[in-house]
Amino acid sequence: MAEARREHFGGRLAIIMAMAGSAIGLGNIWRFPYLAGEHGGAAFIFVYIIASIFLSMPIFLAEAIIGRRSHANTYGAMEKLAPGTKWKWLSILTILAPLIIVSYYSVVGGWSIEYLVKSLAFSFNSTPKEEITSMFAGFISQPWMPIVCHTAFLGTCAVILTAGVKSGIEKFSNWSVPILFVLILIILVYSLTLPGAMEGVEYMIKPDFSKIDSEVILAAMGQSFYSLSLGVGTILVYSSYVSKNENLLVSGFGTAIFDLMFALMAGFAVMTAVFSAGVKPGAGPGLIFESLPFVFATMAESAPVVSGVISILFFVTILVSALTSGVSLMEVGVAYLVEEKKMRRGVATFTVFAGTWTLGCLCSLSFGPMNEFRIFGNSLFEFCDWISSNFLMAIGAMLFSLFVGWKMKKSDVYDEFTNGGTLRFNVRCFKAVYFLVRYIAPLVIGIIFLSGLLL
């Protein structure tokens, strides 16, 4: 009876929109373009696509199979599918990991709110270009305003989650993901009209297969892996809201295609603008909050109104893409509290909000008053990012693959993947997918994990 009361997504489009919203995030904008340009352009993108199909998709399907098979949160899934075993530690890991990630991710989301406000005030038009890059450092080192913005971002995620799966997550995803594509398309079209834009296009797509080496292959696999939000339970929890008659393979490929399309569009939009302004391309927060505001200030010299409008659209895109990911990360903890601790959704959401807000405040303060506090030489913000990217996500993804490949009965995996043998294409490719999940995915994740430690 408890399972019957669980909410479910309304259909295939709603599933893909929600999962695509989880996957599309800041990494598509501040990391993918830089990696593509620095590692062989179209050659890197080719390796990225291959990695998405043969590495990320099997891991995605492993999480999805666990989620829909159990129709439970990460802890409940292990209790149903492997009761009384040590696999419960996987569930604990995948409850803590997304909460750690969203704690510092929401700080960056708060920065996007501040920069959206600056865009609405046309601040980049009136600020001298030489002061643009120092503006960011000055803001994040403040003790209070970044926390106010962090609170606003996390609070928005909480409001969406309080409304529930269908009225909150599904409705938000159904309008936010299409809006993201419309916004990035407008920015892309404008960026392509700028003088010198073709240099950015060439940076992104000019194939240089001589650059394809082990380092590039690892970078492509890592980006593909992290881009789809694998290993932290978000796909598992969202899949637990998927009905039994939906095709997990179609939902997975739909999510991956949306994620890749957005990454490519964002890459061309960002890099054409960067090259047009004569700015050296980079990656990370500096690209969004230092380089691009400088680009907008440069554009404002000849077209101040257009520059102001494009900067507004860009930071709306940043904010919405961050929100869709933030919602999915928080939902992992909310689902656990609702189903295992029997909390009302509003209380569970507030509990998750309070915990992640506290850690997020400390991460924010690590750029200012707490800058001297170090963990293994890293600030708290850097440490949370480092341990999540290099340990928690990789270990979670490996354990999900091992669970499906070695712990679950092969007949149960087959039943879930093929909908009881009714999906002919899924039946034909089951052996290949199962082989990838059972053998290849754990091996490759181990290589990525070790490379992250050694490189």
XYZ file of C-alpha atoms in Angstrom:
455
model
C 0.000 0.000 0.000
C 2.879 2.384 0.729
C 4.156 1.924 -2.812
C 0.747 2.745 -4.289
C 0.723 6.072 -2.497
C 4.042 7.158 -4.028
C 3.855 9.899 -6.591
C 4.946 9.176 -10.152
C 5.975 11.353 -13.066
C 3.169 11.934 -15.540
C 4.742 10.359 -18.653
C 7.836 9.876 -20.773
C 8.299 13.560 -21.618
C 7.989 14.520 -17.952
C 10.578 11.860 -17.043
C 13.064 13.070 -19.639
C 12.503 16.727 -18.703
C 13.112 15.997 -15.014
C 16.209 13.878 -15.617
C 17.552 16.316 -18.215
C 17.039 19.117 -15.700
C 19.076 17.157 -13.186
C 21.867 16.605 -15.731
C 21.970 20.104 -17.234
C 23.954 22.290 -14.876
C 26.834 24.689 -14.525
C 29.349 22.087 -15.715
C 27.792 22.224 -19.195
C 28.636 25.919 -19.355
C 31.893 26.382 -17.452
C 33.693 23.066 -18.103
C 32.573 21.341 -21.301
C 33.462 24.184 -23.742
C 36.930 24.604 -22.259
C 37.656 20.854 -22.316
C 36.452 20.523 -25.895
C 38.567 23.405 -27.130
C 41.716 22.426 -25.261
C 41.544 18.730 -26.137
C 41.040 18.557 -29.872
C 37.637 20.148 -30.552
C 35.478 17.763 -32.566
C 37.892 14.920 -31.723
C 37.185 15.431 -28.003
C 33.434 15.645 -28.655
C 33.627 12.343 -30.561
C 35.369 10.664 -27.603
C 32.843 12.281 -25.248
C 29.909 10.815 -27.183
C 31.503 7.349 -27.250
C 32.123 7.586 -23.495
C 28.510 8.649 -22.929
C 27.207 5.610 -24.793
C 29.544 2.933 -23.437
C 30.272 4.241 -19.923
C 27.772 6.796 -18.688
C 24.665 5.215 -20.186
C 25.230 1.794 -18.550
C 25.785 3.484 -15.175
C 22.688 5.620 -15.718
C 20.681 2.470 -16.504
C 22.077 0.696 -13.444
C 20.807 3.488 -11.191
C 17.501 3.616 -13.041
C 16.990 -0.155 -12.730
C 17.564 -0.028 -8.954
C 15.230 2.949 -8.575
C 12.305 1.622 -10.558
C 12.699 -1.932 -9.281
C 12.447 -0.761 -5.697
C 10.190 2.293 -6.090
C 12.022 3.689 -3.068
C 14.637 6.197 -1.976
C 18.298 5.145 -1.951
C 18.119 3.660 1.564
C 14.784 1.971 0.972
C 16.064 0.545 -2.317
C 18.909 -1.290 -0.568
C 16.561 -2.486 2.164
C 14.193 -3.937 -0.438
C 16.713 -5.399 -2.858
C 19.475 -6.422 -0.419
C 17.950 -6.554 3.085
C 20.262 -7.139 6.011
C 23.451 -6.672 3.994
C 26.283 -4.159 4.009
C 24.874 -2.599 0.840
C 23.095 -0.193 3.183
C 26.399 1.725 3.284
C 25.902 2.525 -0.403
C 22.583 4.135 0.462
C 24.136 6.185 3.270
C 26.896 7.334 0.909
C 24.359 8.390 -1.709
C 22.325 10.327 0.823
C 25.312 12.275 2.154
C 27.023 12.919 -1.214
C 24.267 14.970 -2.886
C 23.727 16.976 0.297
C 27.417 17.875 0.427
C 27.357 18.780 -3.266
C 24.249 20.951 -3.058
C 25.702 22.767 -0.035
C 28.539 24.314 -2.046
C 26.654 24.223 -5.364
C 24.013 26.504 -3.860
C 26.755 29.005 -3.018
C 27.562 29.212 -6.737
C 23.829 29.385 -7.455
C 23.695 32.359 -5.107
C 26.463 34.053 -7.071
C 24.310 33.741 -10.184
C 21.489 35.578 -8.381
C 23.843 38.439 -7.512
C 25.096 38.655 -11.077
C 21.573 38.534 -12.461
C 20.737 41.529 -10.258
C 23.862 43.293 -11.574
C 22.737 42.537 -15.127
C 19.252 43.906 -14.486
C 20.893 47.107 -13.230
C 23.145 47.200 -16.346
C 26.125 47.268 -13.978
C 28.511 45.731 -16.499
C 27.808 48.637 -18.863
C 28.781 51.288 -16.350
C 31.707 49.535 -14.620
C 35.175 50.149 -16.083
C 36.446 47.004 -17.775
C 39.578 46.858 -15.653
C 37.371 46.579 -12.529
C 35.117 43.799 -13.829
C 37.322 40.850 -12.859
C 38.095 42.230 -9.407
C 34.343 42.719 -8.843
C 33.874 38.978 -8.409
C 36.663 38.547 -5.860
C 35.322 41.493 -3.924
C 31.816 40.037 -3.806
C 32.602 36.463 -2.739
C 34.940 37.637 0.031
C 32.080 39.543 1.710
C 30.605 37.802 4.765
C 26.884 38.548 4.320
C 25.671 39.184 0.769
C 26.881 35.832 -0.636
C 25.052 34.100 2.235
C 21.877 36.066 1.485
C 22.072 34.952 -2.155
C 22.913 31.363 -1.112
C 19.820 31.399 1.127
C 17.614 32.707 -1.686
C 18.842 30.005 -4.077
C 18.443 27.139 -1.610
C 15.076 28.505 -0.479
C 13.802 28.490 -4.067
C 14.817 24.829 -4.407
C 13.014 24.080 -1.133
C 9.798 25.765 -2.268
C 9.773 23.659 -5.451
C 10.380 20.442 -3.492
C 7.709 21.196 -0.903
C 5.097 21.119 -3.687
C 5.843 17.442 -4.341
C 6.916 15.291 -7.270
C 4.187 16.136 -9.797
C 3.241 19.629 -8.662
C 6.788 20.641 -7.823
C 9.604 18.794 -9.591
C 7.638 17.802 -12.702
C 5.981 21.178 -13.275
C 9.226 23.055 -12.704
C 11.149 20.763 -15.075
C 8.451 20.903 -17.753
C 8.783 24.673 -18.139
C 12.377 25.276 -17.047
C 14.142 22.870 -19.431
C 12.441 24.213 -22.601
C 13.120 27.766 -21.399
C 16.803 26.894 -20.947
C 17.030 25.774 -24.564
C 15.206 28.852 -25.854
C 17.461 31.180 -23.853
C 20.703 29.493 -24.864
C 19.544 29.462 -28.510
C 18.940 33.237 -28.426
C 22.368 33.814 -26.871
C 23.985 31.455 -29.394
C 22.430 33.190 -32.405
C 23.556 36.582 -31.127
C 27.062 35.342 -30.287
C 27.515 33.985 -33.816
C 26.898 37.472 -35.243
C 29.755 39.032 -33.277
C 33.004 39.918 -35.067
C 35.607 37.205 -34.566
C 32.975 34.667 -33.521
C 34.233 32.093 -36.009
C 37.435 31.774 -33.978
C 35.304 30.469 -31.132
C 33.519 28.052 -33.461
C 36.872 26.793 -34.715
C 38.116 26.445 -31.128
C 35.147 24.201 -30.349
C 34.937 21.989 -33.426
C 38.228 21.986 -35.305
C 39.272 18.330 -35.067
C 42.807 17.713 -33.876
C 43.144 13.970 -33.453
C 46.822 14.377 -32.552
C 45.666 15.599 -29.145
C 43.777 12.386 -28.402
C 45.849 10.635 -25.762
C 45.150 8.914 -22.455
C 44.706 12.242 -20.653
C 42.107 13.446 -23.164
C 40.251 10.138 -23.074
C 40.100 10.296 -19.280
C 38.918 13.931 -19.436
C 36.135 13.017 -21.888
C 35.044 10.021 -19.818
C 35.106 12.070 -16.631
C 33.066 14.918 -18.120
C 30.519 12.474 -19.556
C 30.306 10.727 -16.211
C 29.843 13.853 -14.092
C 27.585 15.642 -16.573
C 24.771 13.112 -16.115
C 24.822 13.412 -12.287
C 25.823 9.774 -11.864
C 26.720 8.086 -8.599
C 24.875 10.353 -6.150
C 21.392 8.816 -6.189
C 19.549 11.493 -8.165
C 18.876 9.161 -11.106
C 17.872 6.373 -8.718
C 15.377 8.561 -6.865
C 13.910 10.109 -10.028
C 13.616 6.619 -11.565
C 11.705 5.463 -8.506
C 8.971 7.866 -9.649
C 8.815 6.191 -13.085
C 5.941 3.807 -13.813
C 6.572 0.184 -14.802
C 5.420 0.621 -18.409
C 8.021 3.253 -19.309
C 11.137 2.372 -21.332
C 14.233 3.101 -19.227
C 16.530 2.903 -22.253
C 14.564 5.574 -24.126
C 14.455 7.801 -21.047
C 18.213 7.396 -20.595
C 19.108 8.234 -24.178
C 16.642 11.120 -24.181
C 18.350 12.558 -21.107
C 21.833 12.105 -22.579
C 20.838 13.735 -25.883
C 19.298 16.766 -24.148
C 22.393 17.104 -21.959
C 24.775 16.909 -24.942
C 22.707 19.350 -27.032
C 22.695 21.909 -24.244
C 26.435 21.485 -23.625
C 27.212 22.039 -27.317
C 24.897 25.039 -27.642
C 26.259 26.587 -24.455
C 29.803 25.910 -25.606
C 29.340 27.677 -28.934
C 27.432 30.549 -27.310
C 30.076 31.126 -24.637
C 33.234 30.583 -26.666
C 32.166 32.683 -29.659
C 31.474 35.597 -27.298
C 34.752 35.058 -25.425
C 36.833 35.014 -28.606
C 34.970 37.995 -30.006
C 36.032 40.051 -26.984
C 39.618 38.804 -27.201
C 39.454 37.031 -23.848
C 41.477 33.885 -23.195
C 39.076 30.969 -22.642
C 39.142 29.242 -19.280
C 37.055 26.945 -17.145
C 35.286 27.075 -13.802
C 33.590 29.974 -11.978
C 36.098 32.411 -13.458
C 34.658 31.838 -16.930
C 31.123 32.763 -15.846
C 31.722 35.435 -13.240
C 34.920 37.092 -14.501
C 35.514 36.457 -18.208
C 31.927 36.782 -19.430
C 31.099 39.973 -17.495
C 34.254 41.398 -19.107
C 32.836 40.282 -22.473
C 29.551 42.048 -21.718
C 31.430 45.213 -20.726
C 33.351 45.068 -24.011
C 30.119 44.578 -25.981
C 28.555 47.530 -24.164
C 31.069 49.916 -25.737
C 29.310 49.590 -29.099
C 25.866 48.204 -28.183
C 25.019 48.933 -24.524
C 21.323 47.949 -24.655
C 21.918 44.690 -26.490
C 24.805 43.873 -24.165
C 22.598 44.460 -21.125
C 19.787 42.272 -22.480
C 22.144 39.410 -23.406
C 23.793 39.513 -19.978
C 20.335 39.294 -18.350
C 19.383 36.301 -20.509
C 22.710 34.640 -19.804
C 22.477 34.873 -16.017
C 18.835 33.768 -16.085
C 20.119 30.695 -17.956
C 22.835 30.158 -15.351
C 20.358 30.479 -12.488
C 17.690 28.179 -13.947
C 20.219 25.495 -14.918
C 21.636 25.604 -11.391
C 18.143 25.349 -9.874
C 17.180 22.233 -11.859
C 20.294 20.441 -10.589
C 19.897 21.774 -7.058
C 16.335 20.454 -6.851
C 17.370 16.931 -7.878
C 20.247 16.857 -5.379
C 18.046 17.940 -2.471
C 15.300 15.465 -3.422
C 17.561 12.522 -2.528
C 17.594 13.586 1.126
C 13.948 14.656 1.133
C 12.786 11.276 -0.236
C 14.788 9.471 2.442
C 13.263 11.508 5.290
C 9.710 11.217 3.929
C 9.820 7.464 3.363
C 12.146 6.208 6.081
C 11.600 8.732 8.878
C 7.914 9.292 8.015
C 8.266 13.066 7.942
C 5.818 15.245 6.090
C 7.359 16.547 2.878
C 7.402 20.128 4.138
C 9.224 19.159 7.336
C 11.638 16.899 5.431
C 12.406 19.679 2.966
C 13.062 22.173 5.750
C 15.354 19.670 7.497
C 17.408 19.186 4.324
C 17.379 22.937 3.742
C 18.676 23.627 7.271
C 21.537 21.151 7.012
C 22.697 22.162 3.552
C 22.233 25.858 4.343
C 24.539 25.580 7.366
C 27.307 23.789 5.473
C 26.788 26.142 2.515
C 27.237 29.193 4.752
C 30.559 27.808 5.969
C 31.604 27.139 2.354
C 30.688 30.709 1.436
C 32.642 32.119 4.367
C 35.712 30.143 3.241
C 36.248 32.853 0.607
C 36.337 35.538 3.290
C 36.475 35.374 7.104
C 37.172 31.588 7.140
C 39.766 31.667 4.385
C 42.528 30.602 6.779
C 40.670 27.411 7.742
C 42.148 24.588 5.646
C 41.518 20.863 5.186
C 44.457 19.125 3.507
C 45.504 22.510 2.157
C 42.048 23.303 0.704
C 39.408 25.778 1.792
C 36.138 24.182 2.924
C 34.507 25.020 -0.431
C 37.417 23.476 -2.345
C 37.469 20.422 -0.073
C 33.746 19.714 -0.550
C 34.173 20.053 -4.313
C 37.295 17.859 -4.307
C 35.922 15.036 -2.177
C 32.650 14.971 -4.120
C 34.214 14.978 -7.584
C 37.128 12.643 -6.853
C 35.647 10.254 -4.313
C 31.925 10.272 -3.550
C 30.547 10.313 -7.114
C 33.039 7.762 -8.429
C 32.595 5.359 -5.517
C 28.806 5.670 -5.704
C 28.722 4.972 -9.431
C 31.049 1.984 -9.088
C 28.944 0.485 -6.303
C 25.721 0.985 -8.278
C 27.284 -0.869 -11.225
C 28.561 -3.672 -8.981
C 25.182 -3.961 -7.278
C 23.291 -4.403 -10.545
C 25.984 -6.511 -12.172
C 26.813 -8.824 -9.276
C 24.255 -8.550 -6.450
C 20.901 -8.376 -8.216
C 19.579 -11.464 -9.955
C 20.225 -11.298 -13.682
C 16.583 -12.246 -14.267
C 15.427 -9.231 -12.217
C 17.729 -6.892 -14.139
C 16.434 -8.349 -17.421
C 12.832 -7.981 -16.282
C 13.311 -4.325 -15.359
C 15.328 -3.407 -18.446
C 12.995 -5.100 -20.932
C 9.690 -4.500 -19.113
C 9.167 -8.212 -18.684
C 10.489 -9.048 -22.153
C 7.956 -6.846 -23.961
C 10.452 -4.334 -25.384
C 12.045 -6.064 -28.390
C 14.953 -3.695 -28.919
C 15.826 -3.792 -25.222
C 15.748 -7.594 -25.336
C 18.194 -7.614 -28.249
C 20.709 -5.303 -26.592
C 20.355 -6.596 -23.015
C 23.445 -8.828 -23.136
C 25.642 -5.955 -24.305
C 24.267 -3.533 -21.691
C 24.600 -6.123 -18.930
C 28.209 -6.827 -19.932
C 29.015 -3.102 -19.829
C 27.395 -2.696 -16.402
C 28.951 -5.852 -14.945
C 32.515 -5.587 -16.242
C 33.393 -2.441 -18.195
C 31.786 0.298 -16.052
C 33.421 -0.713 -12.738
C 36.818 -1.082 -14.434
C 36.685 2.299 -16.171
C 35.344 4.070 -13.072
C 38.259 2.623 -11.140
C 40.678 4.049 -13.718
C 39.006 7.489 -13.549
C 39.051 7.338 -9.749
C 42.742 6.501 -9.581
C 43.644 9.074 -12.225
C 41.856 11.744 -10.188
C 44.063 10.881 -7.237
C 47.332 10.613 -9.115
C 47.095 13.385 -11.736
